[in-house]
XYZ file of C-alpha atoms in Angstrom:
293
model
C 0.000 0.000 0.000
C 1.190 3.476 -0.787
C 1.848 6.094 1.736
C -0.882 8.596 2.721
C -0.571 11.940 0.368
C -1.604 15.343 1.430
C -2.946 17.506 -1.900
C -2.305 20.774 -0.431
C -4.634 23.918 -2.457
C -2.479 27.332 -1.836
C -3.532 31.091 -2.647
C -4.907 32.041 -6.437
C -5.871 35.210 -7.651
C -9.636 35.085 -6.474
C -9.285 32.480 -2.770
C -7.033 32.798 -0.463
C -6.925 31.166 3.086
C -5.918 34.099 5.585
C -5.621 32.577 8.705
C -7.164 29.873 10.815
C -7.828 29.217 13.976
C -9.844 29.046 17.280
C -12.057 26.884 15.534
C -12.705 29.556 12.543
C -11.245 30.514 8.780
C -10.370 33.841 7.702
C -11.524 33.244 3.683
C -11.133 35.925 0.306
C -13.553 34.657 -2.325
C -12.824 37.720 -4.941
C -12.415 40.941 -3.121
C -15.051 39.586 0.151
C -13.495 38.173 3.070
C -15.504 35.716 4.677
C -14.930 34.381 8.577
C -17.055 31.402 9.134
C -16.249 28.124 11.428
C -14.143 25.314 10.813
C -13.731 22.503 13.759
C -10.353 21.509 12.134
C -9.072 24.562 13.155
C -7.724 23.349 16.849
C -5.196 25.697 17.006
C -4.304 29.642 17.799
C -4.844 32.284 15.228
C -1.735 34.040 13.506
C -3.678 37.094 12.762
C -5.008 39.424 15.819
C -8.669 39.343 16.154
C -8.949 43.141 14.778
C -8.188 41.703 11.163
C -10.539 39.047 11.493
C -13.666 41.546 12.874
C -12.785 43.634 9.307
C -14.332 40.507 7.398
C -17.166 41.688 4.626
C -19.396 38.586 6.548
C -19.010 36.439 9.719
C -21.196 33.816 10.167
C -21.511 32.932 13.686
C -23.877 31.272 16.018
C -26.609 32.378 18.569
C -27.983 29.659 20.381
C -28.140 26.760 18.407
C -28.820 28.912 15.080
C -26.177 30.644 13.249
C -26.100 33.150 10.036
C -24.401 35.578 8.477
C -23.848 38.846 9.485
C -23.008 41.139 6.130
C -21.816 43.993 5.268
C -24.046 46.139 3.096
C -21.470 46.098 0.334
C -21.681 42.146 0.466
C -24.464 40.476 -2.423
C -26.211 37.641 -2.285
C -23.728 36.308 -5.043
C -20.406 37.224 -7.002
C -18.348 35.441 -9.602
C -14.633 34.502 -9.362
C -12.282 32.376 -10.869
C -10.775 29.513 -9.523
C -8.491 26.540 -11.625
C -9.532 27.901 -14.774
C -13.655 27.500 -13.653
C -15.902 30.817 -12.982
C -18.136 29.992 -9.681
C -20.786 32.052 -7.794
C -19.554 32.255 -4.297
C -23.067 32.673 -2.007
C -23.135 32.518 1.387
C -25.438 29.837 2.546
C -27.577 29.366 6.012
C -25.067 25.648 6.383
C -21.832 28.513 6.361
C -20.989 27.270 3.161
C -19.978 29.145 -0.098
C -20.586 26.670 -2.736
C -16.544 26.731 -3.692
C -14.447 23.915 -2.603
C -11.342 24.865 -3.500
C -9.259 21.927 -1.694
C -10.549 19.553 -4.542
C -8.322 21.876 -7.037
C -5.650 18.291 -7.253
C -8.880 16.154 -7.784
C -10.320 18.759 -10.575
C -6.655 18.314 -12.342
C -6.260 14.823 -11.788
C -9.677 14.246 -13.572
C -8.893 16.401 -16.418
C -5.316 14.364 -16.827
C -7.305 10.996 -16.668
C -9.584 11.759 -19.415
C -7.338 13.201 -21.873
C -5.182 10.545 -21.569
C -7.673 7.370 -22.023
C -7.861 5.910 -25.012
C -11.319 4.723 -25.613
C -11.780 6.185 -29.545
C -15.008 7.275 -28.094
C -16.325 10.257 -25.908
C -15.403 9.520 -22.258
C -18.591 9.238 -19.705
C -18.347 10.301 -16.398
C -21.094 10.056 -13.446
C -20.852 12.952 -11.069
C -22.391 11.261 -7.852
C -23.909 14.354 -4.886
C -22.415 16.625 -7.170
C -23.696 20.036 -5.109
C -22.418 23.121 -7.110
C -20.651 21.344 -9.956
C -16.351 21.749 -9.711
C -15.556 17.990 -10.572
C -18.610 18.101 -13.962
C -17.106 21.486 -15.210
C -13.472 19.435 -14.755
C -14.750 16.090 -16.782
C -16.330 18.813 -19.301
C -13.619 21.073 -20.298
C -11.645 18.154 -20.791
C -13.971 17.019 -23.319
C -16.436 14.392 -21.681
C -20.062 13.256 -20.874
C -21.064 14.176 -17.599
C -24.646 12.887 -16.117
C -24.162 15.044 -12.815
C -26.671 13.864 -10.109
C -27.805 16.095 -6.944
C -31.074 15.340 -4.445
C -31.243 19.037 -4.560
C -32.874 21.092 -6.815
C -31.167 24.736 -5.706
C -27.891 22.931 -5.704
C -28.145 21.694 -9.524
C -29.510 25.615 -10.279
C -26.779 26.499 -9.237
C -24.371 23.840 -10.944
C -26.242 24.491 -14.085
C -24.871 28.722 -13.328
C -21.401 27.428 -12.892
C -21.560 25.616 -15.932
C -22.841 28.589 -17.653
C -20.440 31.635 -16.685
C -17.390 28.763 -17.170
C -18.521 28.370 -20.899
C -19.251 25.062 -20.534
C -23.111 24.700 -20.595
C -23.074 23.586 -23.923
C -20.993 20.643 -23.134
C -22.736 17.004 -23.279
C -24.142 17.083 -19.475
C -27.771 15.657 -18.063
C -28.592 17.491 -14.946
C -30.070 14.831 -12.839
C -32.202 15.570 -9.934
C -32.974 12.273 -8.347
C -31.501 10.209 -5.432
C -28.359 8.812 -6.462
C -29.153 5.054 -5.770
C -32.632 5.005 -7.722
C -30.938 6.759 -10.301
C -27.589 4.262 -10.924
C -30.168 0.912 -10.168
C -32.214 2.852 -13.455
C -28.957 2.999 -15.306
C -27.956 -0.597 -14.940
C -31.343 -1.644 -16.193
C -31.025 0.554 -19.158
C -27.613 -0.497 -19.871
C -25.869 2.854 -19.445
C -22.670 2.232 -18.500
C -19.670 4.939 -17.586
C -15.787 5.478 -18.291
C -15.355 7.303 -14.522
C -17.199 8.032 -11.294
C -16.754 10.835 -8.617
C -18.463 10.550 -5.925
C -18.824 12.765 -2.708
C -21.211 11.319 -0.067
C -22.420 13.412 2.833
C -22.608 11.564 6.437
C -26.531 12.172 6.304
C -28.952 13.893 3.804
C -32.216 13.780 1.965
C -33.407 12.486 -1.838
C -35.635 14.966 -3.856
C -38.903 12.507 -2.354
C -37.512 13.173 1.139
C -35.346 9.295 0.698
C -32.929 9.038 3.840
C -29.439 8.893 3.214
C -26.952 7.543 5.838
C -23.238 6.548 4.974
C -23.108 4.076 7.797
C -26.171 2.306 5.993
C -26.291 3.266 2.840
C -22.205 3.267 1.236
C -21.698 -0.207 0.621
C -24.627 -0.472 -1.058
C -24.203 2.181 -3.337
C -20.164 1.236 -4.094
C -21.762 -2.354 -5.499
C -24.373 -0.396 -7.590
C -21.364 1.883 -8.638
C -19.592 -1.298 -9.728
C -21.947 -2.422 -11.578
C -22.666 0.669 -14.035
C -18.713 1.037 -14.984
C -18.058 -0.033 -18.229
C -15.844 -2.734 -19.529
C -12.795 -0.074 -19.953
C -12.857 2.495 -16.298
C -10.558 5.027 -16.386
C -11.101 6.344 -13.024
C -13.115 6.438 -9.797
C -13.032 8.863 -7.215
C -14.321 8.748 -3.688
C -14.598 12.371 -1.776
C -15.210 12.575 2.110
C -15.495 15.079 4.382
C -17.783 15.159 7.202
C -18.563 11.405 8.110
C -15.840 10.642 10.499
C -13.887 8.190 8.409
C -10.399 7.383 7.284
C -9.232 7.881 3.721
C -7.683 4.063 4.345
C -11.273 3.078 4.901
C -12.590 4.562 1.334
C -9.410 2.821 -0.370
C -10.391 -0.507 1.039
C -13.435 0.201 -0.960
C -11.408 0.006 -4.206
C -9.646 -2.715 -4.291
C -11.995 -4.901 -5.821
C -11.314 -2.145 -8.887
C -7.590 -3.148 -8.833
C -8.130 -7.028 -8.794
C -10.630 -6.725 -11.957
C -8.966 -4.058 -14.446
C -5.393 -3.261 -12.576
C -4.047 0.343 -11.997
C -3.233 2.287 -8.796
C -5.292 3.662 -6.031
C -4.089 6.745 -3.693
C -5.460 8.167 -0.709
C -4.849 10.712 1.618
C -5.749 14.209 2.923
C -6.927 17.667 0.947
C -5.495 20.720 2.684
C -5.772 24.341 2.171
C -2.259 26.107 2.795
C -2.482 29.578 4.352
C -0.806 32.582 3.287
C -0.389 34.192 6.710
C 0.903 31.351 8.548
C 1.662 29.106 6.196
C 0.062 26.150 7.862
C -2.012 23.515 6.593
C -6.405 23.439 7.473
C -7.249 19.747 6.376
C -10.349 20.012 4.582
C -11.342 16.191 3.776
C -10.028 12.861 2.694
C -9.718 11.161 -0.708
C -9.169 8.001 -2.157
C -9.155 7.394 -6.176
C -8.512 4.272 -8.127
C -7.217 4.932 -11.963
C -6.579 2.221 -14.724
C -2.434 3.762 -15.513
């Protein structure tokens, strides 16, 4: 077994990591700075808590509620750029800003898979919870087909935005909204069959009928169905984690069965975001990804 890797995302011209700390993250999305928690952050602040009260929006808690506080100057939305992508950054009532910039490694090491397989045929990927979209626009400007899959209906909007402002909405993508198992047990019976799969599962969430999701319950189950809608050639699959509580050993375990049937290599390890203050590293979720090279 290979070592653990750390993919570490550092400072671009629109996101930047500030500082961290005292349970928080000091954020630039554009020209906004953004303070909003992070548990990871078990550790002192570099920056004195004067810079961190200038933030354009704070989100912070009262009671067991929590929101944003904004500055007037602060919209409901903005665009930047981020590896080569436009996104709207909003500020949600989770904290969340609908960029995750620590998949920036996965995003490339997509784009590398698919331009390099062979198939003398389009390449189809299956984007699995695939929220605002980074890993579809990825598969897409490297020239694939995408079916992107979300039990949310404001979360594919708002792929389908990101797709739009990157140039890329007239790329071969199906915007799915349907709970990912019913949707791959359809596939298999159709015969529908795909080249790659990325998949982020959340610890606990909802289908668009209200259909429970728990990762505990519900992960094996979906990893055979997942097995059984690649297609006689993979090139890649992809398994994203964040919030559940497990090990990035635990989703490689989960590929091996990949290895023993077409071959290739698996990694695994962390995704960190590298400040530019202090220089040190917020993890911000685990990986593992099998590829046929």
């Amino acid at each position: 077994m290979d070592d653990l890797k750390i993919l570490k995302t550092s400072a671009s011209a629109d996101y930047e990591l500030l500082d961290s700390g005292e349970g928080k993250k000091l954020e630039r999305y554009g020209k906004f700075i953004l303070s909003r928690p992070d548990p990871q952050a078990l550790w002192n602040k570099s920056l004195p808590n004067g810079e961190w009260q200038k933030a354009d929006a704070i989100f912070a808690h009262s009671g067991t509620k929590g929101g944003w506080k904004k500055k007037p100057n602060v919209p409901e939305k903005w665009k930047i750029e981020f590896e080569g992508f436009s996104f709207f950054v909003k500020p949600t009532a989770f904290k969340h800003t609908g960029l995750f910039p620590e998949q920036e490694s996965n995003w490339q090491w997509i784009v590398k898979n698919i331009k390099s397989a062979n198939l003398n045929r389009p390449v189809s990927i299956l984007n699995l919870f695939g929220y605002t979209g980074g890993a579809t626009l990825a598969a897409l400007s490297a020239g694939a087909e995408v079916a992107h899959v979300d039990g949310s209906k404001s979360a594919i909007t708002w792929a389908k935005e990101n797709a739009t402002i990157s140039k890329l909405a007239n790329k071969p993508v199906r915007w799915i909204l349907d709970d990912v198992r019913e949707f791959v047990k359809r596939e298999i019976k159709r015969g529908v069959r795909y080249d790659g799969i990325v998949m982020d599962p959340p610890a606990f969430g909802h289908g668009p009928k209200k259909e429970l999701w728990k990762i505990e319950d519900d992960f094996l189950g979906l990893m055979k169905l997942c097995e059984d809608v690649l297609s006689d050639t993979p090139i890649f699959f992809l398994i994203n984690g964040y919030s559940a509580g497990y090990s990035a050993i635990a989703y490689e375990n989960n590929l091996f069965p990949l290895v023993g049937k077409f071959g290739g290599t698996i990694e695994k390890g962390e995704l960190v975001i590298e400040e530019s203050v202090g220089g040190r590293f917020l993890p911000a979720g685990i990986f593992a990804r099998w590829s046929c090279s």
